[in-house]
Amino acid sequence: MGRTIQITTRTTDLGAVTDHLNLRKKNLQAVTDNLGQRTTHLGAVTENLNQRTTKLGAVTEHLSQRTTHLGAVTEHLSQRTTHLGSIIDNLSQRTTNLGRVTEHLIQRTTHLYRASNNLREQHIFTEHLIILIKKQNNLGGVTDRLSENIKPFKSHHGIITVTLEE
């Protein structure tokens, strides 16, 4: 009988071990299921990261294109600024030229004004001379002598001749 008790005890112990192993198997299955879920979640996270990396690549490409475009715009603005500088230089030279032309015109106007004054003075002198000649005409034969002695006088603009009226 001693052996029967021992076998029963061992069978009971074996049942407890089997129960324990089944419990550990269930725990292992739960851990495996949890790892499967976590792996699935990790796959989803990885997929999300892949999508975000792809999107980041597209954003980086877009920013690269915009930077290239900005470089082209900057280059264009630089050329336009250079062109505007050339236009400003040209306008400055033309303004200087206009200043010189204006100065020249002022000098010519001054010269014409002086010439006009000279002609006016010569005209007045000529009128006085004619008056004198007429007065001498009234004196008689002196006019003939005077007309022989009067010589034409010159100006810058030609010779003014005196005609005697009788």
PDB file of C-alpha atoms in Angstrom:
ATOM      1  CA  MET A   1       0.000   0.000   0.000  1.00  0.00           C
ATOM      2  CA  GLY A   2       2.764   2.319   0.439  1.00  0.00           C
ATOM      3  CA  ARG A   3       3.348   2.398  -3.234  1.00  0.00           C
ATOM      4  CA  THR A   4      -0.213   3.338  -4.051  1.00  0.00           C
ATOM      5  CA  ILE A   5      -0.057   6.380  -1.843  1.00  0.00           C
ATOM      6  CA  GLN A   6       3.179   7.384  -3.382  1.00  0.00           C
ATOM      7  CA  ILE A   7       1.778   6.989  -6.939  1.00  0.00           C
ATOM      8  CA  THR A   8      -1.347   8.917  -5.969  1.00  0.00           C
ATOM      9  CA  THR A   9       0.777  11.670  -4.485  1.00  0.00           C
ATOM     10  CA  ARG A  10       2.928  11.713  -7.537  1.00  0.00           C
ATOM     11  CA  THR A  11      -0.101  11.740  -9.784  1.00  0.00           C
ATOM     12  CA  THR A  12      -1.484  14.610  -7.752  1.00  0.00           C
ATOM     13  CA  ASP A  13       1.881  16.331  -7.991  1.00  0.00           C
ATOM     14  CA  LEU A  14       1.930  15.604 -11.731  1.00  0.00           C
ATOM     15  CA  GLY A  15      -1.576  17.096 -12.043  1.00  0.00           C
ATOM     16  CA  ALA A  16      -0.407  20.177 -10.181  1.00  0.00           C
ATOM     17  CA  VAL A  17       2.637  20.418 -12.441  1.00  0.00           C
ATOM     18  CA  THR A  18       0.405  19.926 -15.483  1.00  0.00           C
ATOM     19  CA  ASP A  19      -1.955  22.614 -14.202  1.00  0.00           C
ATOM     20  CA  HIS A  20       1.020  24.844 -13.552  1.00  0.00           C
ATOM     21  CA  LEU A  21       2.382  24.133 -17.039  1.00  0.00           C
ATOM     22  CA  ASN A  22      -1.035  24.810 -18.560  1.00  0.00           C
ATOM     23  CA  LEU A  23      -1.203  28.052 -16.624  1.00  0.00           C
ATOM     24  CA  ARG A  24       2.275  28.965 -17.841  1.00  0.00           C
ATOM     25  CA  LYS A  25       1.228  27.935 -21.360  1.00  0.00           C
ATOM     26  CA  LYS A  26      -1.795  30.294 -21.081  1.00  0.00           C
ATOM     27  CA  ASN A  27       0.461  33.035 -19.753  1.00  0.00           C
ATOM     28  CA  LEU A  28       2.906  32.353 -22.564  1.00  0.00           C
ATOM     29  CA  GLN A  29       0.034  32.470 -25.060  1.00  0.00           C
ATOM     30  CA  ALA A  30      -1.138  35.791 -23.539  1.00  0.00           C
ATOM     31  CA  VAL A  31       2.402  37.137 -23.740  1.00  0.00           C
ATOM     32  CA  THR A  32       2.649  35.876 -27.343  1.00  0.00           C
ATOM     33  CA  ASP A  33      -0.711  37.513 -28.171  1.00  0.00           C
ATOM     34  CA  ASN A  34       0.452  40.716 -26.491  1.00  0.00           C
ATOM     35  CA  LEU A  35       3.702  40.601 -28.455  1.00  0.00           C
ATOM     36  CA  GLY A  36       1.688  39.993 -31.634  1.00  0.00           C
ATOM     37  CA  GLN A  37      -0.478  43.018 -30.880  1.00  0.00           C
ATOM     38  CA  ARG A  38       2.573  45.068 -30.037  1.00  0.00           C
ATOM     39  CA  THR A  39       4.284  43.887 -33.239  1.00  0.00           C
ATOM     40  CA  THR A  40       1.157  44.862 -35.207  1.00  0.00           C
ATOM     41  CA  HIS A  41       1.164  48.222 -33.433  1.00  0.00           C
ATOM     42  CA  LEU A  42       4.891  48.562 -34.136  1.00  0.00           C
ATOM     43  CA  GLY A  43       4.172  47.760 -37.803  1.00  0.00           C
ATOM     44  CA  ALA A  44       1.517  50.488 -37.849  1.00  0.00           C
ATOM     45  CA  VAL A  45       3.930  52.905 -36.163  1.00  0.00           C
ATOM     46  CA  THR A  46       6.631  51.926 -38.665  1.00  0.00           C
ATOM     47  CA  GLU A  47       4.169  52.441 -41.548  1.00  0.00           C
ATOM     48  CA  ASN A  48       3.202  55.824 -40.088  1.00  0.00           C
ATOM     49  CA  LEU A  49       6.885  56.756 -39.760  1.00  0.00           C
ATOM     50  CA  ASN A  50       7.471  55.619 -43.351  1.00  0.00           C
ATOM     51  CA  GLN A  51       4.576  57.805 -44.537  1.00  0.00           C
ATOM     52  CA  ARG A  52       5.850  60.735 -42.483  1.00  0.00           C
ATOM     53  CA  THR A  53       9.380  60.176 -43.826  1.00  0.00           C
ATOM     54  CA  THR A  54       7.972  60.123 -47.375  1.00  0.00           C
ATOM     55  CA  LYS A  55       6.021  63.301 -46.635  1.00  0.00           C
ATOM     56  CA  LEU A  56       9.139  64.863 -45.094  1.00  0.00           C
ATOM     57  CA  GLY A  57      11.041  63.916 -48.267  1.00  0.00           C
ATOM     58  CA  ALA A  58       8.351  65.606 -50.366  1.00  0.00           C
ATOM     59  CA  VAL A  59       8.459  68.688 -48.122  1.00  0.00           C
ATOM     60  CA  THR A  60      12.264  68.714 -48.348  1.00  0.00           C
ATOM     61  CA  GLU A  61      12.039  68.422 -52.155  1.00  0.00           C
ATOM     62  CA  HIS A  62       9.464  71.237 -52.239  1.00  0.00           C
ATOM     63  CA  LEU A  63      11.676  73.416 -50.017  1.00  0.00           C
ATOM     64  CA  SER A  64      14.643  72.623 -52.246  1.00  0.00           C
ATOM     65  CA  GLN A  65      12.651  73.707 -55.313  1.00  0.00           C
ATOM     66  CA  ARG A  66      11.498  76.864 -53.517  1.00  0.00           C
ATOM     67  CA  THR A  67      15.089  77.602 -52.479  1.00  0.00           C
ATOM     68  CA  THR A  68      16.196  77.143 -56.096  1.00  0.00           C
ATOM     69  CA  HIS A  69      13.342  79.409 -57.222  1.00  0.00           C
ATOM     70  CA  LEU A  70      14.301  81.939 -54.551  1.00  0.00           C
ATOM     71  CA  GLY A  71      17.873  81.822 -55.865  1.00  0.00           C
ATOM     72  CA  ALA A  72      16.581  82.501 -59.380  1.00  0.00           C
ATOM     73  CA  VAL A  73      14.398  85.358 -58.084  1.00  0.00           C
ATOM     74  CA  THR A  74      17.372  86.781 -56.179  1.00  0.00           C
ATOM     75  CA  GLU A  75      19.517  86.547 -59.324  1.00  0.00           C
ATOM     76  CA  HIS A  76      16.770  88.230 -61.367  1.00  0.00           C
ATOM     77  CA  LEU A  77      16.430  91.008 -58.780  1.00  0.00           C
ATOM     78  CA  SER A  78      20.203  91.428 -58.783  1.00  0.00           C
ATOM     79  CA  GLN A  79      20.168  91.809 -62.572  1.00  0.00           C
ATOM     80  CA  ARG A  80      17.259  94.274 -62.366  1.00  0.00           C
ATOM     81  CA  THR A  81      19.106  96.239 -59.677  1.00  0.00           C
ATOM     82  CA  THR A  82      22.194  96.339 -61.905  1.00  0.00           C
ATOM     83  CA  HIS A  83      19.988  97.417 -64.820  1.00  0.00           C
ATOM     84  CA  LEU A  84      18.396 100.121 -62.660  1.00  0.00           C
ATOM     85  CA  GLY A  85      21.891 101.249 -61.667  1.00  0.00           C
ATOM     86  CA  SER A  86      22.761 101.534 -65.360  1.00  0.00           C
ATOM     87  CA  ILE A  87      19.565 103.502 -66.001  1.00  0.00           C
ATOM     88  CA  ILE A  88      20.351 105.815 -63.069  1.00  0.00           C
ATOM     89  CA  ASP A  89      23.907 106.328 -64.389  1.00  0.00           C
ATOM     90  CA  ASN A  90      22.503 107.054 -67.844  1.00  0.00           C
ATOM     91  CA  LEU A  91      19.955 109.504 -66.421  1.00  0.00           C
ATOM     92  CA  SER A  92      22.713 111.135 -64.382  1.00  0.00           C
ATOM     93  CA  GLN A  93      24.833 111.569 -67.517  1.00  0.00           C
ATOM     94  CA  ARG A  94      21.833 112.903 -69.434  1.00  0.00           C
ATOM     95  CA  THR A  95      21.065 115.311 -66.590  1.00  0.00           C
ATOM     96  CA  THR A  96      24.689 116.463 -66.674  1.00  0.00           C
ATOM     97  CA  ASN A  97      24.384 116.877 -70.452  1.00  0.00           C
ATOM     98  CA  LEU A  98      21.156 118.832 -70.027  1.00  0.00           C
ATOM     99  CA  GLY A  99      22.937 121.013 -67.479  1.00  0.00           C
ATOM    100  CA  ARG A 100      25.703 121.699 -69.991  1.00  0.00           C
ATOM    101  CA  VAL A 101      23.189 122.403 -72.756  1.00  0.00           C
ATOM    102  CA  THR A 102      21.277 124.714 -70.410  1.00  0.00           C
ATOM    103  CA  GLU A 103      24.513 126.495 -69.478  1.00  0.00           C
ATOM    104  CA  HIS A 104      25.379 126.823 -73.168  1.00  0.00           C
ATOM    105  CA  LEU A 105      21.893 128.189 -73.927  1.00  0.00           C
ATOM    106  CA  ILE A 106      22.230 130.679 -71.058  1.00  0.00           C
ATOM    107  CA  GLN A 107      25.572 131.838 -72.477  1.00  0.00           C
ATOM    108  CA  ARG A 108      24.073 132.151 -75.967  1.00  0.00           C
ATOM    109  CA  THR A 109      21.071 134.031 -74.569  1.00  0.00           C
ATOM    110  CA  THR A 110      23.424 136.375 -72.729  1.00  0.00           C
ATOM    111  CA  HIS A 111      25.427 136.832 -75.924  1.00  0.00           C
ATOM    112  CA  LEU A 112      22.246 137.511 -77.938  1.00  0.00           C
ATOM    113  CA  TYR A 113      21.074 139.965 -75.281  1.00  0.00           C
ATOM    114  CA  ARG A 114      24.404 141.818 -75.480  1.00  0.00           C
ATOM    115  CA  ALA A 115      24.266 141.782 -79.293  1.00  0.00           C
ATOM    116  CA  SER A 116      20.696 143.092 -79.131  1.00  0.00           C
ATOM    117  CA  ASN A 117      21.813 145.908 -76.804  1.00  0.00           C
ATOM    118  CA  ASN A 118      24.701 146.715 -79.180  1.00  0.00           C
ATOM    119  CA  LEU A 119      22.323 146.844 -82.139  1.00  0.00           C
ATOM    120  CA  ARG A 120      19.928 149.038 -80.164  1.00  0.00           C
ATOM    121  CA  GLU A 121      22.778 151.406 -79.270  1.00  0.00           C
ATOM    122  CA  GLN A 122      23.957 151.455 -82.895  1.00  0.00           C
ATOM    123  CA  HIS A 123      20.412 152.133 -84.056  1.00  0.00           C
ATOM    124  CA  ILE A 124      20.144 155.052 -81.613  1.00  0.00           C
ATOM    125  CA  PHE A 125      23.536 156.314 -82.791  1.00  0.00           C
ATOM    126  CA  THR A 126      22.392 155.993 -86.426  1.00  0.00           C
ATOM    127  CA  GLU A 127      19.209 157.935 -85.678  1.00  0.00           C
ATOM    128  CA  HIS A 128      21.265 160.696 -84.017  1.00  0.00           C
ATOM    129  CA  LEU A 129      23.579 160.742 -86.997  1.00  0.00           C
ATOM    130  CA  ILE A 130      20.648 161.035 -89.410  1.00  0.00           C
ATOM    131  CA  ILE A 131      19.220 163.883 -87.320  1.00  0.00           C
ATOM    132  CA  LEU A 132      22.590 165.632 -87.443  1.00  0.00           C
ATOM    133  CA  ILE A 133      22.808 165.127 -91.196  1.00  0.00           C
ATOM    134  CA  LYS A 134      19.316 166.567 -91.664  1.00  0.00           C
ATOM    135  CA  LYS A 135      20.263 169.551 -89.550  1.00  0.00           C
ATOM    136  CA  GLN A 136      23.332 170.046 -91.667  1.00  0.00           C
ATOM    137  CA  ASN A 137      21.181 169.682 -94.772  1.00  0.00           C
ATOM    138  CA  ASN A 138      19.338 172.720 -93.592  1.00  0.00           C
ATOM    139  CA  LEU A 139      22.619 174.577 -93.422  1.00  0.00           C
ATOM    140  CA  GLY A 140      23.083 174.326 -97.124  1.00  0.00           C
ATOM    141  CA  GLY A 141      26.165 173.132 -98.971  1.00  0.00           C
ATOM    142  CA  VAL A 142      27.806 171.709 -95.844  1.00  0.00           C
ATOM    143  CA  THR A 143      25.893 168.504 -96.436  1.00  0.00           C
ATOM    144  CA  ASP A 144      27.884 167.688 -99.538  1.00  0.00           C
ATOM    145  CA  ARG A 145      31.165 167.978 -97.666  1.00  0.00           C
ATOM    146  CA  LEU A 146      29.781 165.997 -94.748  1.00  0.00           C
ATOM    147  CA  SER A 147      28.517 163.192 -96.958  1.00  0.00           C
ATOM    148  CA  GLU A 148      31.959 162.873 -98.501  1.00  0.00           C
ATOM    149  CA  ASN A 149      33.571 162.613 -95.072  1.00  0.00           C
ATOM    150  CA  ILE A 150      31.105 160.147 -93.512  1.00  0.00           C
ATOM    151  CA  LYS A 151      32.509 156.670 -93.687  1.00  0.00           C
ATOM    152  CA  PRO A 152      30.414 153.601 -93.068  1.00  0.00           C
ATOM    153  CA  PHE A 153      30.995 152.120 -89.611  1.00  0.00           C
ATOM    154  CA  LYS A 154      31.159 148.415 -88.883  1.00  0.00           C
ATOM    155  CA  SER A 155      29.537 146.168 -86.286  1.00  0.00           C
ATOM    156  CA  HIS A 156      29.874 142.444 -85.612  1.00  0.00           C
ATOM    157  CA  HIS A 157      26.807 141.822 -87.726  1.00  0.00           C
ATOM    158  CA  GLY A 158      27.748 143.640 -90.905  1.00  0.00           C
ATOM    159  CA  ILE A 159      28.113 147.177 -92.192  1.00  0.00           C
ATOM    160  CA  ILE A 160      25.494 149.793 -91.428  1.00  0.00           C
ATOM    161  CA  THR A 161      25.357 152.386 -94.192  1.00  0.00           C
ATOM    162  CA  VAL A 162      24.000 155.864 -93.815  1.00  0.00           C
ATOM    163  CA  THR A 163      21.850 157.327 -96.558  1.00  0.00           C
ATOM    164  CA  LEU A 164      21.349 161.036 -96.722  1.00  0.00           C
ATOM    165  CA  GLU A 165      17.904 162.372 -97.357  1.00  0.00           C
ATOM    166  CA  GLU A 166      17.430 165.674 -99.125  1.00  0.00           C
TER     167      GLU A 166
END
